Each structure stands twice: as C-alpha cells, then as structure tokens.
Amino acid sequence: MLHPVGDLPAGVYWRRRALVLGIAASVLGGGGWLVGTAGSSAEAGTRVASSSTEVQPSLAAPALEQVVPSLAAVQTPSVTEPSAEPAPASSPEQAPPAVEAPAAAPDPGQPCTDDMVSVDVAPAGGQAAVGDKPTFTLVVTNVSGVPCTRTTDAGLREIVLLDAAGARVWGSNDCFPEVSSESRTLAPGEAASFPLQWGGRTSEPTCTAPRTAPPAGSYALQGRLGTKTGPATPFTLT
C-alpha cells in the first residue's frame, strides 16, 4: 500500500491516492453536515412545539371581572322627580277654541209660519173664454229650510178674481164654502196643490147679489191660506 507498484513514477501514484482521499473526506464531511442539519431542524421543531405549548396557558380566557365592567363604574341615569309646584294657568290666548255643539235636528211638527210658506195660483192656461168653467190650482210651498206643518182646512183656502182696477169679481168661498179639517207636513221646498173649479160667474161674500158672467178683459187671480195672501197672477177672459 505504501509503495506503489507500476510502470509510472511513484509521484503519480501518490497524487492519485491523495485525490481519492480528498474525495472521500469531502463525502464524509458532506454526510456529517446533512446529519447535523437534520438534527438542528428536528431540535428547532421541538423548540417551536415546546414554545407553542408553553404559550397556550397565556391565552386562557380573561377573568370575568376583566370583561364585565364593575357595576360601580356604570353610571345609571338619574330620574328627575316631578316638581311639586302647580303648572301656571294658561292665558286666554293659549286656551283652545270652544267647539260649538251641533245644531239640534229640526222638529218636523213645528208649525209653518206665514214667512215659511208661499201661496200662488196656477191658472189653467192663463186664460179662458167668457162663460167657461176653468180650474184654478192653489199651490202652497214650504220656502224655509226646515220641515213644518201647516193647517190647510178648506175654509182657510180661497181664490179670488180681481178686475184691472183691483175690485173683487169672484171668490171661491162666497157662495159655496167648504169645510174640512186637515194639515200638511211639508219638507223644505215641497208644495201642496189644491185644485178648484170656477163656475164662470161673479159673486160676493154674502152671495145675495145677482151673479153674472164677467166681460172679456184682463183680470188677476190671487190665492190665500188663512192669514197668508199670495201675489196676483194675470188672467185673461176672451
């Protein structure tokens, strides 16, 4: 081993042996380094695991008094006691407006006064021939805004015929007065009609004067109900 044998000079063989030994030493050194590195890594992993295990106790849940604040530290809002002094009386300007009570419903049985009704005569066509017997109609209308009741007895209803000078020519109650007892309840704007036929001759309240047919000309018809007298309505005899 220490004395090389061969045809080459001895220096050549020594150099080869030195090269082989160097390579072997490198291989051995590299293997030792790998083993050391692996050991260091394992040791480092063990240290990390140990450190993690040691840290766990420090992550324990904090004590209850550290999470929930002390009740003494919480400020409870104070409740202001109501003042015992009476509130000042409101001035008249601040008082609410008074509410008017609704008007009472009208009594349908209240009487119709003269101001609450109108009395008119509707002549048949506005004219008639001398000697004819036309029918006139007495119309009583409630001109108020409430219902009311009016006595309409036949003895209170009358139609008169007046000449152009305003003299009385005929009256429906002169010779043949009618008697009845009746009344009408009229709603606002409602009218009651009472037809009456004229005999075509003159008359007067005592019905003692001769009765004749009035001549042709211009006349007027006027209606009455008790104390209420209506306006004159033109009428012509031909």
Short mmCIF file of C-alpha atoms in Angstrom, two decimals:
data_model
loop_
_atom_site.label_atom_id
_atom_site.label_comp_id
_atom_site.label_asym_id
_atom_site.label_seq_id
_atom_site.Cartn_x
_atom_site.Cartn_y
_atom_site.Cartn_z
CA MET A 1 0.00 0.00 0.00
CA LEU A 2 2.74 2.49 0.89
CA HIS A 3 4.95 1.51 -2.05
CA PRO A 4 3.18 1.95 -5.33
CA VAL A 5 3.80 -0.64 -7.94
CA GLY A 6 3.61 0.14 -11.59
CA ASP A 7 5.43 1.45 -14.61
CA LEU A 8 4.67 5.10 -13.79
CA PRO A 9 6.76 7.17 -11.46
CA ALA A 10 5.88 6.90 -7.78
CA GLY A 11 4.78 10.58 -7.60
CA VAL A 12 1.93 9.87 -9.96
CA TYR A 13 0.54 7.14 -7.78
CA TRP A 14 0.85 9.33 -4.65
CA ARG A 15 -1.04 12.11 -6.27
CA ARG A 16 -3.85 9.72 -7.23
CA ARG A 17 -4.08 8.43 -3.71
CA ALA A 18 -4.23 11.97 -2.34
CA LEU A 19 -7.07 12.84 -4.76
CA VAL A 20 -9.04 9.75 -3.72
CA LEU A 21 -8.55 10.54 -0.06
CA GLY A 22 -9.69 14.13 -0.63
CA ILE A 23 -12.86 12.97 -2.34
CA ALA A 24 -13.57 10.53 0.46
CA ALA A 25 -13.04 13.21 3.04
CA SER A 26 -15.45 15.54 1.17
CA VAL A 27 -18.08 12.83 1.06
CA LEU A 28 -17.73 12.14 4.75
CA GLY A 29 -17.84 15.85 5.58
CA GLY A 30 -20.96 16.39 3.47
CA GLY A 31 -22.73 13.49 5.17
CA GLY A 32 -21.92 14.84 8.59
CA TRP A 33 -23.25 18.25 7.59
CA LEU A 34 -26.55 16.73 6.42
CA VAL A 35 -26.92 14.82 9.65
CA GLY A 36 -26.21 17.94 11.68
CA THR A 37 -28.69 19.99 9.66
CA ALA A 38 -31.39 17.37 10.14
CA GLY A 39 -30.71 17.32 13.85
CA SER A 40 -30.84 21.07 14.07
CA SER A 41 -34.14 21.12 12.18
CA ALA A 42 -35.64 18.49 14.48
CA GLU A 43 -34.42 20.37 17.50
CA ALA A 44 -35.83 23.62 16.14
CA GLY A 45 -39.22 21.94 15.53
CA THR A 46 -39.15 20.57 19.06
CA ARG A 47 -38.41 24.04 20.38
CA VAL A 48 -41.25 25.59 18.37
CA ALA A 49 -43.70 22.94 19.60
CA SER A 50 -42.49 23.44 23.14
CA SER A 51 -42.85 27.20 22.77
CA SER A 52 -46.40 26.77 21.44
CA THR A 53 -47.27 24.53 24.34
CA GLU A 54 -45.85 27.00 26.76
CA VAL A 55 -47.76 29.90 25.21
CA GLN A 56 -51.17 28.18 25.48
CA PRO A 57 -51.68 28.92 29.18
CA SER A 58 -51.24 32.64 28.48
CA LEU A 59 -54.18 32.52 26.01
CA ALA A 60 -56.61 31.40 28.66
CA ALA A 61 -59.94 33.31 28.85
CA PRO A 62 -59.56 36.55 30.82
CA ALA A 63 -61.14 36.73 34.19
CA LEU A 64 -64.84 37.75 34.36
CA GLU A 65 -64.03 40.97 36.12
CA GLN A 66 -61.73 41.96 33.24
CA VAL A 67 -64.52 41.53 30.66
CA VAL A 68 -67.60 42.76 32.53
CA PRO A 69 -67.06 46.26 33.91
CA SER A 70 -67.78 46.85 37.50
CA LEU A 71 -71.33 47.87 38.24
CA ALA A 72 -69.97 50.71 40.26
CA ALA A 73 -68.31 52.08 37.11
CA VAL A 74 -71.59 52.09 35.15
CA GLN A 75 -73.38 55.41 35.57
CA THR A 76 -77.14 54.98 35.93
CA PRO A 77 -79.10 57.97 34.59
CA SER A 78 -80.83 59.83 37.35
CA VAL A 79 -84.62 60.29 37.27
CA THR A 80 -85.75 63.84 37.89
CA GLU A 81 -88.52 63.99 40.40
CA PRO A 82 -91.60 65.92 39.18
CA SER A 83 -91.93 69.37 40.55
CA ALA A 84 -94.48 69.74 43.30
CA GLU A 85 -95.33 73.26 42.13
CA PRO A 86 -98.56 73.54 40.07
CA ALA A 87 -98.24 74.43 36.40
CA PRO A 88 -99.07 78.04 35.62
CA ALA A 89 -102.58 78.62 34.32
CA SER A 90 -102.77 79.09 30.58
CA SER A 91 -103.61 82.52 29.32
CA PRO A 92 -106.84 83.17 27.38
CA GLU A 93 -104.80 83.40 24.18
CA GLN A 94 -103.49 79.86 24.70
CA ALA A 95 -106.87 78.30 25.51
CA PRO A 96 -108.21 76.01 22.74
CA PRO A 97 -111.16 77.36 20.76
CA ALA A 98 -114.54 76.32 22.03
CA VAL A 99 -116.29 73.67 19.97
CA GLU A 100 -119.83 74.59 19.11
CA ALA A 101 -122.42 71.93 19.80
CA PRO A 102 -124.15 70.61 16.67
CA ALA A 103 -127.48 72.23 15.95
CA ALA A 104 -130.46 70.22 17.02
CA ALA A 105 -132.41 68.50 14.27
CA PRO A 106 -135.49 70.48 13.24
CA ASP A 107 -138.77 69.33 14.70
CA PRO A 108 -140.96 68.14 11.79
CA GLY A 109 -144.04 69.02 13.82
CA GLN A 110 -143.31 72.73 14.21
CA PRO A 111 -145.93 74.96 12.58
CA CYS A 112 -145.27 76.75 9.30
CA THR A 113 -145.50 80.47 9.87
CA ASP A 114 -146.54 82.86 7.11
CA ASP A 115 -142.89 83.64 6.46
CA MET A 116 -142.15 79.94 5.86
CA VAL A 117 -144.70 79.40 3.06
CA SER A 118 -145.70 80.92 -0.25
CA VAL A 119 -149.22 80.87 -1.74
CA ASP A 120 -149.71 81.05 -5.51
CA VAL A 121 -152.46 80.41 -8.07
CA ALA A 122 -151.81 78.45 -11.26
CA PRO A 123 -154.49 79.41 -13.80
CA ALA A 124 -155.46 76.87 -16.44
CA GLY A 125 -153.55 78.14 -19.47
CA GLY A 126 -153.65 81.73 -18.16
CA GLN A 127 -156.89 82.48 -19.97
CA ALA A 128 -160.43 81.25 -20.57
CA ALA A 129 -163.45 82.19 -22.66
CA VAL A 130 -166.31 84.16 -21.13
CA GLY A 131 -168.81 81.72 -19.62
CA ASP A 132 -166.31 78.81 -19.37
CA LYS A 133 -165.64 76.98 -16.11
CA PRO A 134 -161.82 76.83 -15.82
CA THR A 135 -159.96 75.04 -13.00
CA PHE A 136 -157.55 77.03 -10.90
CA THR A 137 -154.98 75.47 -8.55
CA LEU A 138 -153.92 76.89 -5.21
CA VAL A 139 -150.25 75.98 -4.52
CA VAL A 140 -148.78 76.17 -1.00
CA THR A 141 -144.96 75.77 -0.85
CA ASN A 142 -142.59 75.47 2.10
CA VAL A 143 -139.94 78.06 1.28
CA SER A 144 -137.99 77.59 4.55
CA GLY A 145 -135.00 75.34 5.21
CA VAL A 146 -136.76 73.09 7.73
CA PRO A 147 -139.84 70.85 7.58
CA CYS A 148 -143.00 72.25 9.10
CA THR A 149 -146.71 71.60 9.38
CA ARG A 150 -149.44 73.94 8.10
CA THR A 151 -153.18 73.74 8.65
CA THR A 152 -154.84 73.55 5.22
CA ASP A 153 -158.54 73.40 6.09
CA ALA A 154 -160.84 74.06 3.11
CA GLY A 155 -162.34 77.07 4.92
CA LEU A 156 -158.83 78.64 5.07
CA ARG A 157 -158.14 78.21 1.35
CA GLU A 158 -159.50 80.80 -1.06
CA ILE A 159 -159.00 82.05 -4.62
CA VAL A 160 -160.38 85.45 -5.70
CA LEU A 161 -160.71 87.07 -9.13
CA LEU A 162 -159.90 90.79 -9.39
CA ASP A 163 -160.57 93.13 -12.29
CA ALA A 164 -157.99 95.52 -13.77
CA ALA A 165 -158.81 98.15 -11.11
CA GLY A 166 -158.29 95.62 -8.27
CA ALA A 167 -162.01 95.28 -7.44
CA ARG A 168 -163.23 91.88 -6.29
CA VAL A 169 -165.17 89.99 -9.01
CA TRP A 170 -165.44 86.49 -7.57
CA GLY A 171 -164.33 84.48 -4.51
CA SER A 172 -164.26 80.69 -4.09
CA ASN A 173 -165.71 80.89 -0.53
CA ASP A 174 -168.52 83.35 -1.34
CA CYS A 175 -171.43 81.07 -2.16
CA PHE A 176 -170.22 77.52 -1.62
CA PRO A 177 -167.76 77.48 1.26
CA GLU A 178 -166.22 74.11 2.05
CA VAL A 179 -165.48 72.74 5.50
CA SER A 180 -162.70 70.29 6.33
CA SER A 181 -160.06 69.67 8.98
CA GLU A 182 -156.65 68.83 7.61
CA SER A 183 -152.98 69.75 7.78
CA ARG A 184 -149.89 69.09 5.71
CA THR A 185 -146.31 68.49 6.82
CA LEU A 186 -144.09 69.97 4.13
CA ALA A 187 -140.39 69.31 3.66
CA PRO A 188 -138.17 72.21 2.58
CA GLY A 189 -139.18 73.14 -0.98
CA GLU A 190 -142.20 70.80 -1.00
CA ALA A 191 -145.50 72.09 -2.41
CA ALA A 192 -149.10 71.08 -1.80
CA SER A 193 -151.67 71.65 -4.57
CA PHE A 194 -155.42 72.22 -4.20
CA PRO A 195 -157.42 72.41 -7.46
CA LEU A 196 -160.67 74.39 -7.58
CA GLN A 197 -163.18 74.92 -10.39
CA TRP A 198 -164.73 78.34 -11.09
CA GLY A 199 -168.35 78.46 -12.24
CA GLY A 200 -167.60 81.38 -14.62
CA ARG A 201 -169.83 83.93 -12.80
CA THR A 202 -169.40 86.81 -10.38
CA SER A 203 -170.01 86.55 -6.62
CA GLU A 204 -169.69 88.48 -3.36
CA PRO A 205 -169.17 87.31 0.28
CA THR A 206 -172.88 87.31 1.15
CA CYS A 207 -173.82 85.63 -2.15
CA THR A 208 -177.00 87.82 -2.31
CA ALA A 209 -176.14 89.92 -5.35
CA PRO A 210 -177.09 88.71 -8.84
CA ARG A 211 -174.41 86.51 -10.39
CA THR A 212 -173.36 87.30 -13.97
CA ALA A 213 -170.55 86.34 -16.33
CA PRO A 214 -167.81 88.99 -16.24
CA PRO A 215 -166.96 90.59 -19.60
CA ALA A 216 -163.82 89.83 -21.56
CA GLY A 217 -160.73 91.65 -20.42
CA SER A 218 -157.66 91.49 -18.20
CA TYR A 219 -158.01 90.16 -14.69
CA ALA A 220 -155.85 88.79 -11.87
CA LEU A 221 -156.09 85.74 -9.63
CA GLN A 222 -154.93 85.86 -6.02
CA GLY A 223 -154.65 82.98 -3.52
CA ARG A 224 -154.93 82.94 0.26
CA LEU A 225 -154.33 80.38 3.03
CA GLY A 226 -155.53 81.68 6.37
CA THR A 227 -153.60 84.87 7.03
CA LYS A 228 -151.11 84.31 4.20
CA THR A 229 -152.01 86.04 0.92
CA GLY A 230 -150.04 85.45 -2.26
CA PRO A 231 -149.21 87.74 -5.19
CA ALA A 232 -151.60 88.47 -8.04
CA THR A 233 -151.34 86.27 -11.15
CA PRO A 234 -152.50 87.69 -14.51
CA PHE A 235 -155.56 86.06 -16.12
CA THR A 236 -157.45 86.93 -19.29
CA LEU A 237 -161.07 86.37 -20.31
CA THR A 238 -161.64 86.28 -24.02
#
